[in-house]
Coordinates of C-alpha atoms in Angstrom, one line a residue:
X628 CA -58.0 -41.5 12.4
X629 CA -59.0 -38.0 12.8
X630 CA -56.7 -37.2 16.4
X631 CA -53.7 -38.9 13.8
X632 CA -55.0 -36.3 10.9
X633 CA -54.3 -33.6 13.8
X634 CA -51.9 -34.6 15.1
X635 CA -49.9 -34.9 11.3
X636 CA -51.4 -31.6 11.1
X637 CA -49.3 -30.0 13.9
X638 CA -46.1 -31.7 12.9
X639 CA -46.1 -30.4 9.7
X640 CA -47.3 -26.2 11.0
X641 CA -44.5 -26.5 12.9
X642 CA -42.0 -28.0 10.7
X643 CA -41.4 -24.3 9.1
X644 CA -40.2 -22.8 11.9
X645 CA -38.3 -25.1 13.2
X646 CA -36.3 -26.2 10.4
X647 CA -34.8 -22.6 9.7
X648 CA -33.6 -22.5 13.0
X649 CA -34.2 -18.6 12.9
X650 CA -31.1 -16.5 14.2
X651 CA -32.0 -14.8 17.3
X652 CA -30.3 -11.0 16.7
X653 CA -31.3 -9.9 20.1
X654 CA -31.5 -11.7 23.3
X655 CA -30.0 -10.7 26.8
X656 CA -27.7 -12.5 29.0
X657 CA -28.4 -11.4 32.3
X658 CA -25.9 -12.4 34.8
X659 CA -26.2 -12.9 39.1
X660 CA -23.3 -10.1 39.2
X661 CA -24.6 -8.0 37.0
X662 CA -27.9 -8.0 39.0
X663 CA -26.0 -7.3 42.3
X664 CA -23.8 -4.8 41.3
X665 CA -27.3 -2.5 40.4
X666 CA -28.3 -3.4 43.8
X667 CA -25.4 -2.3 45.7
X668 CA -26.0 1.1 43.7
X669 CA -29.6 1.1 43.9
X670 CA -30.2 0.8 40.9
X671 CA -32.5 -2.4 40.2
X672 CA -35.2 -0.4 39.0
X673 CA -33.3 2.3 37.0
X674 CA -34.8 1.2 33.7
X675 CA -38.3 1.3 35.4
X676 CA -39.0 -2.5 35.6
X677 CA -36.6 -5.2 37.4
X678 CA -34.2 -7.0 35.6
X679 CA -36.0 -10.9 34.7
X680 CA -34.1 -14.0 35.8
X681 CA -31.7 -15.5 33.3
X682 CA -30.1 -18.9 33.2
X683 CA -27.8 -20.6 30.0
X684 CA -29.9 -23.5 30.5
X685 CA -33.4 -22.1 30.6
X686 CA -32.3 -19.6 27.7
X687 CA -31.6 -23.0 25.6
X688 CA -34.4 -24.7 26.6
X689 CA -36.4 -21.8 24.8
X690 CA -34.3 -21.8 21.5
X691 CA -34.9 -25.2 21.5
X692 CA -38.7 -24.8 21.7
X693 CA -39.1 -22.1 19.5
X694 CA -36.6 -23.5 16.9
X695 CA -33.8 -20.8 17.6
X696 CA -30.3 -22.2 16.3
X697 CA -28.2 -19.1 17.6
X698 CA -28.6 -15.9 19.7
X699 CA -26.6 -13.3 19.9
X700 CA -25.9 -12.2 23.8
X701 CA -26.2 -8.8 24.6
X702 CA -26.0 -7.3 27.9
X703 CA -29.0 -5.3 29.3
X704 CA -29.8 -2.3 30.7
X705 CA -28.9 0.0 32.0
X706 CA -25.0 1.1 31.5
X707 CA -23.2 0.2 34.7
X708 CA -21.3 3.4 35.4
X709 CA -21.7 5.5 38.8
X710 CA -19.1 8.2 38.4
X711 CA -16.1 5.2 38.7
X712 CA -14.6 4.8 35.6
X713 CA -12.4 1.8 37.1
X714 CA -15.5 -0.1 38.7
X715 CA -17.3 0.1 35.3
X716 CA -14.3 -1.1 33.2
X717 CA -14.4 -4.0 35.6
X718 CA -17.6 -5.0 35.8
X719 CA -17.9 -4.7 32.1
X720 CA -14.6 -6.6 31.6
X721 CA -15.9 -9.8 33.8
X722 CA -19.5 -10.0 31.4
X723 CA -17.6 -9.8 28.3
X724 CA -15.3 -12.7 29.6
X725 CA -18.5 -14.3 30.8
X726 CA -19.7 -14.0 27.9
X727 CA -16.8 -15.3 25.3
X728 CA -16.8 -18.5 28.2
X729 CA -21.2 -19.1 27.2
X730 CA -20.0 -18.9 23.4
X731 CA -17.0 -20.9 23.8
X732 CA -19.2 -23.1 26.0
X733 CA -22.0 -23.5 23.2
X734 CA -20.5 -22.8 20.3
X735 CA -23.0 -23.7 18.6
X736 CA -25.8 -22.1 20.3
X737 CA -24.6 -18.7 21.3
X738 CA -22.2 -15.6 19.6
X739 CA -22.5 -12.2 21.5
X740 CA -21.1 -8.9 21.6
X741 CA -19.3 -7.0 23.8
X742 CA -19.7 -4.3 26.0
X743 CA -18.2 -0.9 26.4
X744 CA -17.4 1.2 29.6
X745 CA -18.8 4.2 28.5
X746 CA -18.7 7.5 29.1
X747 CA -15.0 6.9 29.3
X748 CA -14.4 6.9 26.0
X749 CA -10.5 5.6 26.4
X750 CA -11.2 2.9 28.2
X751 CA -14.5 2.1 25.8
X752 CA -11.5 1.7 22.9
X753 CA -9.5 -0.3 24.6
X754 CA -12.0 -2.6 25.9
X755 CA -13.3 -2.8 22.1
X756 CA -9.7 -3.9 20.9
X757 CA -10.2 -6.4 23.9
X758 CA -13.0 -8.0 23.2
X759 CA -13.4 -7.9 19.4
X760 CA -8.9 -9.0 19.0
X761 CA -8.6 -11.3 22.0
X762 CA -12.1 -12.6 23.5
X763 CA -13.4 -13.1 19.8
X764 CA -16.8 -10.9 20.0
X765 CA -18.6 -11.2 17.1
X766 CA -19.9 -7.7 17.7
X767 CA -20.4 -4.6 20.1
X768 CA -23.5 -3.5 21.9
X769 CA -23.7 -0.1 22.1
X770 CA -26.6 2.3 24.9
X771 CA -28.4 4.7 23.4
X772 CA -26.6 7.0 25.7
X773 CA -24.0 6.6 28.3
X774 CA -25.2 8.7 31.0
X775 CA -26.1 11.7 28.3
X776 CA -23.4 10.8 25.7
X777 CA -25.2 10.1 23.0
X778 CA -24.4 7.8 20.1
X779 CA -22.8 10.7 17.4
X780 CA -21.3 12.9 20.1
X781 CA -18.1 13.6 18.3
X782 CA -16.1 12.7 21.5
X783 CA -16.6 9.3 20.5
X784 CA -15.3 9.4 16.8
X785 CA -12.2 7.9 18.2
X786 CA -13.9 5.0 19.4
X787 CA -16.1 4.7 15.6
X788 CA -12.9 5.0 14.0
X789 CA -11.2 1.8 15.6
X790 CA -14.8 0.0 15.2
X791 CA -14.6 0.9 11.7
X792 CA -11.2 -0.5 11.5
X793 CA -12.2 -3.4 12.5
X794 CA -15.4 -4.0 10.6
X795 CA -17.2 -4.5 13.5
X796 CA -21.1 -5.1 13.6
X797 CA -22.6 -2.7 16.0
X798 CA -26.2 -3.6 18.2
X799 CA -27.8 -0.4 19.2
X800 CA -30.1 -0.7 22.5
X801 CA -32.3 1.6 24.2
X802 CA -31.4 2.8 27.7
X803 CA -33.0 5.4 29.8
X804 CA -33.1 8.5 28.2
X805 CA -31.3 12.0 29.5
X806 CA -33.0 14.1 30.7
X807 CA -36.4 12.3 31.3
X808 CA -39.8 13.4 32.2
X809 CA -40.0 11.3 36.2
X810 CA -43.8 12.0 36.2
X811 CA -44.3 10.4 32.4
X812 CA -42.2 7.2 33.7
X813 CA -43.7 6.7 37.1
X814 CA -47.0 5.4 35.2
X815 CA -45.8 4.3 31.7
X816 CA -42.3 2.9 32.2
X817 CA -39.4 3.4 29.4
X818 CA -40.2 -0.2 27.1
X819 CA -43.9 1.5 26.5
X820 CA -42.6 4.4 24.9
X821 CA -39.4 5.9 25.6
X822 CA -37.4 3.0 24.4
X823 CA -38.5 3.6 20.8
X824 CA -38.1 7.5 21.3
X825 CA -34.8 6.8 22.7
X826 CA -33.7 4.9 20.0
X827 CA -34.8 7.3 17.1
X828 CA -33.4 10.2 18.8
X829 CA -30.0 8.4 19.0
X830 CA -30.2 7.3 15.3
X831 CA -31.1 10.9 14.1
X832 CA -28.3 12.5 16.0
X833 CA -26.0 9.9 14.4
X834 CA -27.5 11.0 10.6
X835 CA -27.3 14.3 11.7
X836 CA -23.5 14.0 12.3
X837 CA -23.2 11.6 9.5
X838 CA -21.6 8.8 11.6
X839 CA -22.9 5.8 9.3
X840 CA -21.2 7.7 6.6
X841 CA -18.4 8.6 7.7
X842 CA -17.3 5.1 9.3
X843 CA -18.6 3.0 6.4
X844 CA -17.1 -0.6 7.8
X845 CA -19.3 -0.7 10.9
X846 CA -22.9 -2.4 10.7
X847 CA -25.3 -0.6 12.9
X848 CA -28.4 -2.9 13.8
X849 CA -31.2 -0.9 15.3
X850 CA -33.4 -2.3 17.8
X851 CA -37.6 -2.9 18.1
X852 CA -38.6 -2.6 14.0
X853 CA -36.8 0.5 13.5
X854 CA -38.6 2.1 16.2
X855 CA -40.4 5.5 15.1
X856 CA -37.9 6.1 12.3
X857 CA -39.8 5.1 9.3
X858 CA -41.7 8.4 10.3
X859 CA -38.7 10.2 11.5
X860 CA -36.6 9.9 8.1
X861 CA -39.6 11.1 5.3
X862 CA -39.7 14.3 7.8
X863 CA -36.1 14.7 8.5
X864 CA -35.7 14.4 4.6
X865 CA -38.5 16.9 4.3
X866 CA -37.1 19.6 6.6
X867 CA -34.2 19.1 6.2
X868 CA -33.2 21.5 3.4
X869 CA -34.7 24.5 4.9
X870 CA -32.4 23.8 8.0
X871 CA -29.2 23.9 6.0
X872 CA -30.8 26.7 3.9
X873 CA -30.9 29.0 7.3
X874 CA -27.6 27.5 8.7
X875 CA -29.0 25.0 11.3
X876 CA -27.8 21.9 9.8
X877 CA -25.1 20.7 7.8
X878 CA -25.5 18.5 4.8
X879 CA -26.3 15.0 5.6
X880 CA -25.7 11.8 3.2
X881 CA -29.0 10.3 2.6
X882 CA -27.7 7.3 0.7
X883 CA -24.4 6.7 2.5
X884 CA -25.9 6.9 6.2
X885 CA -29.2 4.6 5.5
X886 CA -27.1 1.9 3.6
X887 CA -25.4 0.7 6.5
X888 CA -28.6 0.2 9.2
X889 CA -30.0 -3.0 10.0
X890 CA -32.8 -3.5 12.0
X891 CA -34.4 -6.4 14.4
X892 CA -38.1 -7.2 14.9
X893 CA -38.1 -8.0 18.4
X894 CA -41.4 -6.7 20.0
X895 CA -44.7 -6.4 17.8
X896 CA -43.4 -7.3 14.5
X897 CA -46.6 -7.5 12.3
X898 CA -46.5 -7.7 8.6
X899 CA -47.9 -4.3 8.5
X900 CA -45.2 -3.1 11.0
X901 CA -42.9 -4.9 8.1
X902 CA -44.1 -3.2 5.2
X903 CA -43.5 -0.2 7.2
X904 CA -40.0 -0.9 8.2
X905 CA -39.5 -1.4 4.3
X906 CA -40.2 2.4 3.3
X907 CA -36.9 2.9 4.2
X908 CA -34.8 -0.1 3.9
X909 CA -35.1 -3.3 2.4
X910 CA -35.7 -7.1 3.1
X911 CA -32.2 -7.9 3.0
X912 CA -31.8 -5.7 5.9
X913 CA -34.2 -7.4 8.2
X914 CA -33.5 -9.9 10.8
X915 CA -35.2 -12.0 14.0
X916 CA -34.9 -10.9 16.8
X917 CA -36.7 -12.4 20.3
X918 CA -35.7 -9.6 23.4
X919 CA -35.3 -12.8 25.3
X920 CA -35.6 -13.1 28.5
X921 CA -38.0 -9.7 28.7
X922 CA -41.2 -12.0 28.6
X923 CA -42.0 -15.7 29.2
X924 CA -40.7 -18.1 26.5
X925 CA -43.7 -19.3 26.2
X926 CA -44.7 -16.0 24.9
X927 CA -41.8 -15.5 23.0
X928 CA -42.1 -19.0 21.4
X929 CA -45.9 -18.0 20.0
X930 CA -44.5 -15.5 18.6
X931 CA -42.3 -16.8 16.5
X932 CA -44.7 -19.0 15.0
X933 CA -47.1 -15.7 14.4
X934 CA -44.1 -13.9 12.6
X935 CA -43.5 -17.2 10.7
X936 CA -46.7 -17.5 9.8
X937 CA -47.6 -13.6 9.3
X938 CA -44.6 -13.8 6.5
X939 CA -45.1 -16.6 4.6
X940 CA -48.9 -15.4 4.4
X941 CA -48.1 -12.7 3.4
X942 CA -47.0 -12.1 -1.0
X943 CA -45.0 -9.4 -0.5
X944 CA -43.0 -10.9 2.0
X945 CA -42.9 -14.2 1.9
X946 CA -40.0 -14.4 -0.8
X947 CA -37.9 -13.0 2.0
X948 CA -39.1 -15.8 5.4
X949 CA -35.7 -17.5 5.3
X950 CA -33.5 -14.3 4.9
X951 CA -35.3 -12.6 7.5
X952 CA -35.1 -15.3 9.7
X953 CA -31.5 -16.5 9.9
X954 CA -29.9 -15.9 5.9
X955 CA -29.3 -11.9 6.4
X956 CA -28.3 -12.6 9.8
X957 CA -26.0 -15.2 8.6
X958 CA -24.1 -13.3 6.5
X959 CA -24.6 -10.3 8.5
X960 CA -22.1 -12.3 11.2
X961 CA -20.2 -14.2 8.9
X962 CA -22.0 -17.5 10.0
X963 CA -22.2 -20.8 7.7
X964 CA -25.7 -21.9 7.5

């Protein structure tokens, strides 16, 4: 009687989680010629740790487990561009086709969005009109930087300006920063700290040019909790006045630049992480995200069940569980529950 009382016991803990079938906002598809093609340049350790193994099977094996109804593909690091515009349109080209094959494949498993060939900023357009009008991407995924373009440069407001056009939903993801310290990476590699600097950096410069603003139809989804912004903005708010006071600055649009961002909770999403993340947006504006295939599904399956659990036990957040977990993702992509 007692092993059925566990056993009842388990069903019903993990019941939650799998009946919400939580939207998975960022996850990597990491393809065998994607892999080779940083070989052939040298480049298999350029983000500081090897790219992990991916397959479409093992990937749904894991949403399957951890009670994952969709993932949104992303390619991974870094930005496959070695000073041949042409060789990075094409390699780009053939994972975005790869891509729109998995979701047409498992349609009802995967969406993704495309990538860009950036820093060519022409092509980057025209593959954009590509992917989003022809292959059907349900977003773009956009580096950090692009070989030291950073995200706000105003060479790139032509390529916001057709994203803008078309609505499009924009996922932001770390890549190696420019310059970087070689020494600090050798023994603490870019996911420890770097990533999160990276991304706060590129987020700031885009405030600071007043890209969210300015291009209100894009959706920008920031990776890793926010990263260190929910300490960046009080301070940026803080100084900023004195800076436009003494000409440093221009004027930025507080309201109309925040409004916009979205952010995932892939990696060490606590509730006190949470409440953090919510001193400067709102539950609405939270979604799931796993960072699969970056550690064992195993691992990535606990954790779910930890953020599950950490929310619902949680009263200030457990009003929002099913938003953050697919609803605000759903209507984030347009999806039907």
């Amino acid at each position: 009687m007692k092993s059925i009382l566990v056993f009842l016991t388990s069903i019903l803990f993990m019941v939650p989680v799998m009946a919400q079938q939580a939207i998975d906002v960022h996850c990597h598809n990491v393809l065998p010629e994607f892999t080779e093609f940083l070989e052939r340049h040298g480049a298999a350790l350029e983000e500081t740790f090897p790219l992990p193994e991916w397959d479409v099977n093992s990937h749904l094996e894991f949403m399957d487990n951890a009670g994952v109804g969709k993932a949104i593909l992303l390619m991974p690091a870094p930005q496959p561009y070695y000073g041949d515009s042409e060789e990075s349109r094409r390699i780009i080209r053939h994972y975005n086709e790869a891509s729109a094959r998995l979701k047409a494949d498992c349609p009802d498993k995967f969406l993704f969005c495309a990538s860009l060939p950036l820093p060519d900023v022409e092509a980057a357009v025209k593959e954009a009109v590509y992917a989003l009008d022809t292959l059907g991407a349900d977003g773009i995924k956009l580096a950090t930087n692009s070989r030291g373009q950073y995200l706000g440069n105003p060479a790139l407001d032509t390529l916001m300006s057709v994203l803008n056009q078309h609505h499009a939903v924009v996922i932001l993801h770390p890549h190696k920063p420019v310059p970087v310290n070689d020494t600090l990476i050798a023994t603490t590699p870019l996911a420890i700290y770097e990533y999160p600097a990276e991304t706060t950096r590129t987020v700031v410069n885009m405030i600071t040019h007043n890209v969210p603003a300015r291009y209100p139809n894009i959706r920008f989804v920031i990776p890793h909790c926010g990263s260190f912004l929910p300490l960046a903005i009080p301070r940026m708010k803080m100084v900023h006045p004195a800076m436009v006071a003494k000409g440093l600055m221009n004027p930025i649009d507080w309201e109309a630049n925040l409004k916009n961002l979205y952010y995932d909770l892939a990696g060490g999403a606590t509730s006190d992480v949470i409440k953090t993340l919510l001193t400067i947006t709102t539950p609405e504006h939270l979604m799931y995200g796993s960072d699969y295939p970056y550690q064992p599904a195993a691992v990535l399956t606990e954790n779910l069940k930890k953020l599950h659990s950490a929310l619902k036990s949680d009263d200030m957040l457990a009003p929002h569980v099913d938003d953050i977990l697919f609803g605000n993702a759903c209507k984030l992509f347009n999806m039907t529950k």
